[in-house]
Amino acid sequence: MFFVDTIEVPGLGNRGHLAGGEHTAVVVDPPRDIDRVVAAAARRGVRIGHVVETHVHNDYVSGGLELARLTGATYLVPADARVSFARTPVRDGDEVTVDEAAGLTLRALATPGHTPHHTAYVLRERGAEVAVFTGGSLLIGAVGRPDLVEPRLTESLARAQHASVRRLADELPDATTVLPTHGFGSFCSSSGRATDDSTTIGKERASNDALTRDVDAFVADLLAGLDDVPAYYTHMAPLNADGPAPIDLTPPAPADADEIARRLAAGEWVVDLRHRVAFAEGHVSGSLNVEADGKLATYLAWLVPWGRPVTLLAESPAQLADAQRELARVGIDRPAAAATGNPARWLRDGEAAASFPRATFADLAGRPAGERAVVLDVRRDSERAEGHVRGSLHIPLHSLRGRLGEIPDGRVWVHCASGMRAAIAASLLDGAGREVVAVDDSFDGAERAGLTTTTPA
């Protein structure tokens, strides 16, 4: 009897997988913090015999190379992937034994589209196809994006993606479990978060656009719906192709109030990980608020210039350790320094904490008619196209730091879809000396307050 354990990476919207029998197992697309994978194998009492990659990842640093080195496992990487380290190249049709006693084998299927070399892996139990690890090809109700490799390849990869998904559906039984890596909030997915937690070939055959629409219609809609790409993606594939260094989760150097002030004065990034409510009530002036419980790695790595030193401020050592782990998954390896506690410990004697108000969309609708104010929408283009606050200025969060000069004078009421990104933006504006109000509310509140329109801005 076989098993499949999922290693969730919710902050990045990804999943790795550990699959095997009674004695040995294979790991597919492991995260960088491989201690979680090793612990999962230990709980099962199995040896990791193979580590496989579906592709060279564009959105996170892989732990595959280090996991294979640590465990002595065979490291399988698609043959056409250009990498700088020793590995066992995998080609279409190649098959390896996962657990001989259980009759488990893994067969490679070339599925280009997300990348030119993308490969899916079919898990067989005594010859019967029981699961397929689809990486960034067939996702739950979607497919992997085709635009992350090279703009000139995007359309051809989109067409290849359509063909690859159809190949999976043609060659595998309807009952085959589909186990993707992306699609649970990852920007590698062609659509938003998966509405279901699991799926099969049969379910996807009935509902996935790649399997219900002809190639021209599918490609046209896929390309029209592609969203913004996080800036740090540019660095992930080269890191993975070169062979990532082992993760280092030892605690960063402690920073006192003088050290925090010095780093801010030097133009470094000081990031407060506390909840947005606590940050708004009091924080170190000039610090950036990115909640530890939100999509920390995605948004911080998207905003911070690559390689710029980052100092973390956390409410507890546990929060700090979790944040350090999450950031290491996207190549922010070592915080320059860190402090825990609250602003009372992070401010020098005589310094006052900065603060700004929070509000709802109802408050925005009820503000004084003569108030000199700017309503700033920091959502992505695709979100704004579905409706926006009348008269609002639109600057997506990931562009805001370089476009602060475009915001007119006056009090800035900043909003997003739920409040988290608005808090990040508010902290940027507050640090730049602007008077700001963070709208901490669901966008449904804007509709209820009568503030929205779908007329193009």
Coordinates of C-alpha atoms in Angstrom, one line a residue:
M1 CA 0.0 0.0 0.0
F2 CA 1.3 3.4 -0.9
F3 CA 1.0 6.8 0.8
V4 CA 1.3 10.4 -0.3
D5 CA 2.1 13.1 2.3
T6 CA 1.8 16.8 1.4
I7 CA 4.3 19.3 2.6
E8 CA 2.4 22.6 2.6
V9 CA 4.1 25.9 1.9
P10 CA 1.0 28.2 2.3
G11 CA 2.8 31.5 2.3
L12 CA 4.0 30.8 -1.3
G13 CA 0.9 28.8 -2.4
N14 CA 3.0 25.7 -3.1
R15 CA 3.1 22.0 -2.1
G16 CA 5.8 19.5 -2.1
H17 CA 5.1 15.8 -1.8
L18 CA 6.5 12.7 -0.1
A19 CA 5.3 9.4 -1.6
G20 CA 6.3 5.9 -1.0
G21 CA 5.6 2.5 0.5
E22 CA 6.7 0.7 3.6
H23 CA 10.5 1.1 3.1
T24 CA 11.4 3.8 0.7
A25 CA 9.9 7.1 -0.7
V26 CA 10.3 9.8 -3.3
V27 CA 10.1 13.5 -2.7
V28 CA 8.7 15.8 -5.4
D29 CA 9.5 19.5 -5.6
P30 CA 10.8 19.9 -2.0
P31 CA 10.8 23.4 -0.3
R32 CA 14.1 24.8 0.8
D33 CA 13.6 24.0 4.5
I34 CA 14.2 20.3 4.0
D35 CA 14.1 19.6 7.8
R36 CA 10.3 19.4 7.3
V37 CA 10.7 16.8 4.6
V38 CA 13.1 14.7 6.6
A39 CA 10.8 14.8 9.6
A40 CA 7.9 13.7 7.4
A41 CA 10.0 10.7 6.2
A42 CA 11.0 9.9 9.8
R43 CA 7.4 9.8 10.9
R44 CA 6.7 7.3 8.1
G45 CA 9.8 5.3 8.9
V46 CA 11.0 5.4 5.3
R47 CA 14.2 6.1 3.5
I48 CA 14.2 8.8 0.8
G49 CA 15.5 7.1 -2.3
H50 CA 14.8 9.7 -4.9
V51 CA 14.3 13.4 -5.0
V52 CA 12.7 14.8 -8.2
E53 CA 12.0 18.2 -9.7
T54 CA 9.2 18.8 -12.1
H55 CA 11.1 21.9 -13.4
V56 CA 13.6 24.6 -12.4
H57 CA 11.4 26.7 -10.2
N58 CA 10.7 30.4 -10.8
D59 CA 9.0 31.2 -7.5
Y60 CA 11.0 29.6 -4.7
V61 CA 14.4 28.2 -3.9
S62 CA 14.4 24.5 -4.1
G63 CA 15.7 22.2 -1.4
G64 CA 16.1 19.4 -3.8
L65 CA 19.9 19.5 -4.2
E66 CA 20.6 19.7 -0.5
L67 CA 18.0 17.0 0.3
A68 CA 19.6 14.6 -2.1
R69 CA 23.1 15.3 -0.7
L70 CA 21.9 14.9 2.8
T71 CA 20.0 11.6 2.3
G72 CA 22.1 10.1 -0.5
A73 CA 19.0 10.0 -2.7
T74 CA 19.2 10.0 -6.5
Y75 CA 18.4 13.6 -7.7
L76 CA 16.2 13.5 -10.9
V77 CA 16.0 16.8 -12.9
P78 CA 14.6 17.1 -16.4
A79 CA 17.3 16.5 -18.9
D80 CA 16.8 19.7 -20.9
A81 CA 17.0 21.9 -17.8
R82 CA 20.2 23.9 -17.9
V83 CA 21.7 23.4 -14.4
S84 CA 25.3 23.7 -13.1
F85 CA 25.3 20.8 -10.7
A86 CA 25.5 17.0 -11.0
R87 CA 22.2 15.3 -11.3
T88 CA 20.5 12.3 -13.0
P89 CA 18.8 13.7 -16.1
V90 CA 15.3 12.6 -16.7
R91 CA 13.7 12.1 -20.2
D92 CA 10.2 11.4 -21.3
G93 CA 9.3 7.8 -20.5
D94 CA 12.1 7.2 -18.0
E95 CA 10.9 5.0 -15.0
V96 CA 12.4 4.4 -11.6
T97 CA 11.5 2.1 -8.7
V98 CA 10.2 4.0 -5.7
D99 CA 9.5 1.0 -3.4
E100 CA 10.1 -2.5 -4.8
A101 CA 8.1 -4.4 -2.1
A102 CA 5.0 -2.2 -2.7
G103 CA 5.3 -2.3 -6.5
L104 CA 5.7 1.5 -6.7
T105 CA 7.3 3.1 -9.7
L106 CA 7.6 6.6 -11.1
R107 CA 7.4 7.3 -14.8
A108 CA 8.3 10.7 -16.4
L109 CA 6.0 12.4 -18.8
A110 CA 7.3 15.4 -20.7
T111 CA 4.8 18.2 -20.2
P112 CA 6.3 21.5 -21.5
G113 CA 4.3 24.7 -21.0
H114 CA 5.1 26.2 -17.6
T115 CA 8.7 25.9 -18.7
P116 CA 10.1 24.3 -21.9
H117 CA 11.6 21.3 -19.9
H118 CA 8.7 20.7 -17.5
T119 CA 8.1 17.1 -16.6
A120 CA 5.3 15.4 -14.7
Y121 CA 5.7 12.1 -12.9
V122 CA 3.1 9.3 -12.8
L123 CA 3.1 7.1 -9.7
R124 CA 2.2 3.5 -10.4
E125 CA 1.2 0.8 -7.9
R126 CA 1.8 -2.6 -9.5
G127 CA 1.3 -1.1 -12.9
A128 CA -1.8 0.9 -12.2
E129 CA -1.6 4.7 -12.4
V130 CA -2.7 6.0 -9.0
A131 CA -1.4 9.6 -8.9
V132 CA 0.4 12.1 -11.1
F133 CA 2.7 14.9 -9.8
T134 CA 1.9 17.7 -12.2
G135 CA 4.1 20.5 -10.8
G136 CA 3.1 23.5 -12.9
S137 CA 1.3 21.8 -15.7
L138 CA -2.2 20.6 -14.8
L139 CA -3.4 22.4 -11.7
I140 CA -6.7 22.4 -9.8
G141 CA -9.0 24.2 -12.2
A142 CA -6.1 26.0 -13.9
V143 CA -2.7 25.5 -15.5
G144 CA 0.7 26.9 -14.7
R145 CA 1.6 30.2 -16.2
P146 CA 3.6 30.1 -19.5
D147 CA 5.1 33.6 -19.2
L148 CA 7.8 33.2 -16.6
V149 CA 10.6 32.1 -18.8
E150 CA 11.0 34.5 -21.7
P151 CA 8.4 36.8 -23.2
R152 CA 9.0 35.7 -26.7
L153 CA 8.2 32.1 -25.7
T154 CA 5.0 32.9 -23.9
E155 CA 2.5 32.1 -26.7
S156 CA 4.3 28.9 -27.8
L157 CA 4.5 27.7 -24.2
A158 CA 0.8 28.4 -23.8
R159 CA 0.1 26.2 -26.7
A160 CA 2.4 23.6 -25.4
Q161 CA 0.7 23.8 -22.0
H162 CA -2.7 23.0 -23.7
A163 CA -1.1 20.0 -25.4
S164 CA 0.6 18.8 -22.3
V165 CA -2.6 18.9 -20.2
R166 CA -4.4 17.0 -22.9
R167 CA -1.7 14.4 -23.0
L168 CA -2.1 13.8 -19.2
A169 CA -5.9 13.4 -19.7
D170 CA -5.5 11.1 -22.7
E171 CA -2.9 8.8 -21.0
L172 CA -4.2 8.6 -17.5
P173 CA -7.4 7.1 -16.0
D174 CA -10.1 9.4 -14.7
A175 CA -9.5 8.2 -11.1
T176 CA -5.9 9.2 -11.1
T177 CA -5.2 11.7 -8.3
V178 CA -3.7 15.0 -9.5
L179 CA -1.0 16.4 -7.2
P180 CA 0.2 19.8 -8.4
T181 CA 3.0 21.9 -6.8
H182 CA 1.4 25.3 -7.7
G183 CA -2.0 26.7 -7.5
F184 CA -2.9 27.3 -3.9
G185 CA -2.3 31.0 -4.0
S186 CA 0.9 30.9 -6.0
F187 CA 1.6 33.5 -8.7
C188 CA 2.8 30.6 -10.8
S189 CA -0.9 29.7 -11.4
S190 CA -2.8 31.1 -14.3
S191 CA -5.7 31.9 -12.0
G192 CA -6.4 32.6 -8.3
R193 CA -6.4 30.2 -5.4
A194 CA -7.8 26.8 -6.1
T195 CA -11.4 26.5 -5.0
D196 CA -10.9 22.8 -4.2
D197 CA -8.2 21.1 -2.2
S198 CA -7.9 18.0 -4.3
T199 CA -8.8 16.8 -7.8
T200 CA -8.5 13.9 -10.2
I201 CA -8.0 13.6 -14.0
G202 CA -11.7 13.0 -14.4
K203 CA -12.7 16.1 -12.5
E204 CA -10.3 18.2 -14.5
R205 CA -11.5 16.7 -17.7
A206 CA -15.0 18.0 -17.0
S207 CA -14.1 21.5 -15.9
N208 CA -10.5 22.6 -16.7
D209 CA -10.4 25.1 -19.6
A210 CA -7.4 23.3 -21.1
L211 CA -9.6 20.2 -21.5
T212 CA -12.9 21.8 -22.4
R213 CA -11.8 24.5 -24.9
D214 CA -9.9 24.4 -28.2
V215 CA -6.4 25.5 -28.2
D216 CA -7.0 29.0 -29.8
A217 CA -9.7 30.0 -27.4
F218 CA -7.8 28.6 -24.4
V219 CA -4.6 30.4 -25.4
A220 CA -6.4 33.7 -26.0
D221 CA -8.1 33.7 -22.6
L222 CA -4.9 32.4 -20.8
L223 CA -2.8 35.2 -22.2
A224 CA -5.4 37.9 -21.6
G225 CA -5.7 36.8 -17.9
L226 CA -2.1 36.8 -16.9
D227 CA -1.4 38.9 -13.9
D228 CA 1.6 40.8 -12.5
V229 CA 4.8 38.7 -11.8
P230 CA 6.6 39.3 -8.5
A231 CA 9.9 41.0 -9.1
Y232 CA 11.9 38.4 -7.1
Y233 CA 10.9 35.7 -9.6
T234 CA 13.7 37.0 -11.8
H235 CA 16.2 35.7 -9.3
M236 CA 14.7 32.3 -8.4
A237 CA 15.4 30.3 -11.6
P238 CA 19.1 31.3 -11.7
L239 CA 19.5 30.4 -8.0
N240 CA 18.0 27.0 -8.6
A241 CA 20.0 26.4 -11.8
D242 CA 23.3 27.2 -10.1
G243 CA 22.5 25.0 -7.1
P244 CA 21.2 26.7 -4.0
A245 CA 23.3 26.8 -0.8
P246 CA 22.0 24.9 2.2
I247 CA 19.5 26.9 4.3
D248 CA 20.9 28.7 7.4
L249 CA 18.3 29.3 10.0
T250 CA 20.6 30.2 12.9
P251 CA 19.3 33.3 14.7
P252 CA 20.3 36.7 13.3
A253 CA 22.4 39.2 15.2
P254 CA 20.3 41.1 17.8
A255 CA 19.7 44.8 17.2
D256 CA 19.1 47.4 19.9
A257 CA 17.4 50.8 19.4
D258 CA 20.7 52.5 18.3
E259 CA 21.3 49.7 15.7
I260 CA 17.8 50.0 14.3
A261 CA 18.1 53.8 14.0
R262 CA 21.5 53.4 12.3
R263 CA 20.2 50.9 9.7
L264 CA 17.2 53.2 9.0
A265 CA 19.5 56.2 8.5
A266 CA 21.6 54.1 6.1
G267 CA 18.6 53.5 3.9
E268 CA 18.3 49.8 4.9
W269 CA 14.9 48.0 5.2
V270 CA 13.6 47.6 8.7
V271 CA 10.5 45.4 8.6
D272 CA 7.9 45.2 11.4
L273 CA 6.2 41.8 11.4
R274 CA 3.5 42.5 13.8
H275 CA -0.2 42.6 12.9
R276 CA -1.3 45.8 11.1
V277 CA -3.5 46.9 14.0
A278 CA -0.5 46.9 16.4
F279 CA 1.7 48.6 13.8
A280 CA -0.8 51.4 13.2
E281 CA -1.1 52.1 16.9
G282 CA 2.7 52.6 17.3
H283 CA 5.8 51.8 15.4
V284 CA 9.4 52.9 14.6
S285 CA 9.1 55.7 12.1
G286 CA 10.4 54.6 8.7
S287 CA 9.8 50.9 9.3
L288 CA 7.8 48.8 6.8
N289 CA 4.8 46.7 8.1
V290 CA 4.5 43.3 6.4
E291 CA 2.5 41.0 8.6
A292 CA 4.2 37.7 9.5
D293 CA 0.8 35.9 9.1
G294 CA 0.2 37.2 5.6
K295 CA 2.0 36.5 2.4
L296 CA 5.3 37.7 4.0
A297 CA 7.7 36.2 1.6
T298 CA 5.8 37.1 -1.5
Y299 CA 5.2 40.8 -0.7
L300 CA 8.5 41.6 1.1
A301 CA 10.6 39.9 -1.6
W302 CA 8.5 41.7 -4.3
L303 CA 9.1 45.1 -2.7
V304 CA 12.7 45.0 -1.3
P305 CA 15.5 45.7 -3.8
W306 CA 17.3 42.4 -4.3
G307 CA 20.2 42.0 -2.0
R308 CA 19.3 45.0 0.2
P309 CA 19.9 44.3 4.0
V310 CA 16.7 43.5 5.9
T311 CA 16.3 43.9 9.7
L312 CA 13.3 42.2 11.2
L313 CA 11.2 43.4 14.2
A314 CA 9.0 40.7 15.7
E315 CA 6.8 40.5 18.7
S316 CA 8.3 37.1 19.8
P317 CA 11.3 34.9 19.0
A318 CA 8.9 32.3 17.6
Q319 CA 7.4 34.9 15.1
L320 CA 11.0 35.9 14.1
A321 CA 12.0 32.3 13.5
D322 CA 9.0 31.5 11.4
A323 CA 9.6 34.7 9.3
Q324 CA 13.2 33.9 8.8
R325 CA 12.3 30.4 7.6
E326 CA 9.7 31.8 5.2
L327 CA 12.0 34.4 3.8
A328 CA 14.8 31.9 3.2
R329 CA 12.4 30.0 0.9
V330 CA 12.7 33.0 -1.5
G331 CA 16.4 33.7 -1.2
I332 CA 16.4 36.3 1.6
D333 CA 18.8 34.2 3.4
R334 CA 20.1 36.1 6.4
P335 CA 18.4 39.0 8.1
A336 CA 21.0 41.7 8.7
A337 CA 19.8 41.9 12.3
A338 CA 16.6 41.4 14.4
A339 CA 14.8 42.5 17.5
T340 CA 11.8 41.2 19.4
G341 CA 9.3 42.8 21.7
N342 CA 7.5 46.1 20.9
P343 CA 8.3 49.7 20.0
A344 CA 9.2 50.6 23.6
R345 CA 12.3 48.4 23.1
W346 CA 13.0 49.6 19.6
L347 CA 13.0 53.3 20.1
R348 CA 15.9 55.4 21.6
D349 CA 15.4 57.4 24.7
G350 CA 13.3 60.5 23.9
E351 CA 11.9 59.1 20.6
A352 CA 8.2 58.8 20.2
A353 CA 6.4 56.0 18.3
A354 CA 4.8 56.9 15.0
S355 CA 1.2 56.0 14.3
F356 CA -1.7 56.5 11.8
P357 CA -5.4 55.9 11.9
R358 CA -7.3 53.0 10.5
A359 CA -10.8 53.2 9.0
T360 CA -13.5 51.4 7.1
F361 CA -15.0 52.2 3.7
A362 CA -18.0 53.5 5.5
D363 CA -15.7 56.0 7.2
L364 CA -14.2 56.9 3.8
A365 CA -17.7 57.5 2.5
G366 CA -18.6 59.7 5.5
R367 CA -15.4 61.9 5.5
P368 CA -16.0 65.7 5.4
A369 CA -16.9 66.9 1.9
G370 CA -14.2 69.6 1.9
E371 CA -11.4 67.4 3.0
R372 CA -8.3 67.6 0.8
A373 CA -7.8 63.9 0.3
V374 CA -6.6 61.3 -2.1
V375 CA -8.1 57.8 -2.3
L376 CA -5.3 55.4 -3.3
D377 CA -6.1 51.8 -4.6
V378 CA -3.0 49.5 -4.3
R379 CA -4.7 46.4 -5.7
R380 CA -3.4 44.7 -8.9
D381 CA -4.7 45.7 -12.4
S382 CA -6.9 42.6 -12.6
E383 CA -8.6 43.4 -9.4
R384 CA -9.3 47.0 -10.3
A385 CA -10.8 46.0 -13.6
E386 CA -13.6 44.3 -11.7
G387 CA -14.6 47.5 -9.9
H388 CA -13.0 50.4 -8.1
V389 CA -13.7 53.4 -5.9
R390 CA -14.9 56.3 -8.0
G391 CA -12.2 59.0 -8.3
S392 CA -9.5 56.8 -6.8
L393 CA -5.8 56.9 -7.9
H394 CA -4.5 53.4 -8.8
I395 CA -0.9 52.4 -8.1
P396 CA -0.4 48.7 -7.4
L397 CA 1.5 48.0 -4.2
H398 CA 4.5 46.5 -6.0
S399 CA 5.0 49.8 -7.9
L400 CA 4.2 52.2 -5.1
R401 CA 7.7 52.8 -3.7
G402 CA 8.9 54.1 -7.1
R403 CA 5.8 56.2 -7.7
L404 CA 5.3 58.1 -4.5
G405 CA 5.8 61.3 -6.3
E406 CA 2.6 60.7 -8.4
I407 CA 0.4 61.0 -5.4
P408 CA -1.2 64.5 -5.1
D409 CA -1.0 66.5 -1.9
G410 CA -3.5 65.8 0.8
R411 CA -4.5 63.1 3.2
V412 CA -4.1 59.7 1.6
W413 CA -6.8 57.1 2.3
V414 CA -5.2 53.8 1.1
H415 CA -7.1 50.6 0.4
C416 CA -6.7 47.2 -1.1
A417 CA -9.1 44.2 -1.0
S418 CA -8.9 43.2 2.6
G419 CA -6.6 45.6 4.5
M420 CA -3.2 43.7 4.5
R421 CA -1.7 45.4 1.4
A422 CA -3.2 48.7 2.4
A423 CA -1.3 48.4 5.7
I424 CA 2.0 47.8 3.8
A425 CA 1.3 50.8 1.6
A426 CA 0.3 52.9 4.6
S427 CA 3.6 52.1 6.2
L428 CA 5.5 53.2 3.1
L429 CA 3.5 56.4 2.9
D430 CA 3.9 57.1 6.6
G431 CA 7.7 56.5 6.3
A432 CA 7.8 59.0 3.4
G433 CA 6.1 61.7 5.6
R434 CA 2.6 61.6 4.2
E435 CA -0.5 61.9 6.3
V436 CA -2.2 58.5 5.8
V437 CA -5.3 56.6 6.7
A438 CA -5.2 52.8 6.3
V439 CA -8.6 51.4 5.2
D440 CA -8.7 48.1 7.0
D441 CA -11.8 46.6 5.4
S442 CA -13.0 44.1 2.8
F443 CA -13.7 45.6 -0.6
D444 CA -17.3 44.5 -0.2
G445 CA -17.5 47.4 2.3
A446 CA -16.8 49.8 -0.6
E447 CA -19.8 48.4 -2.5
R448 CA -22.1 48.6 0.5
A449 CA -21.0 52.2 1.1
G450 CA -21.9 53.1 -2.6
L451 CA -18.3 54.1 -3.5
T452 CA -17.7 51.7 -6.4
T453 CA -18.0 51.8 -10.1
T454 CA -17.0 49.5 -13.0
T455 CA -16.5 52.4 -15.4
P456 CA -12.9 52.4 -16.6
A457 CA -10.8 55.0 -14.7

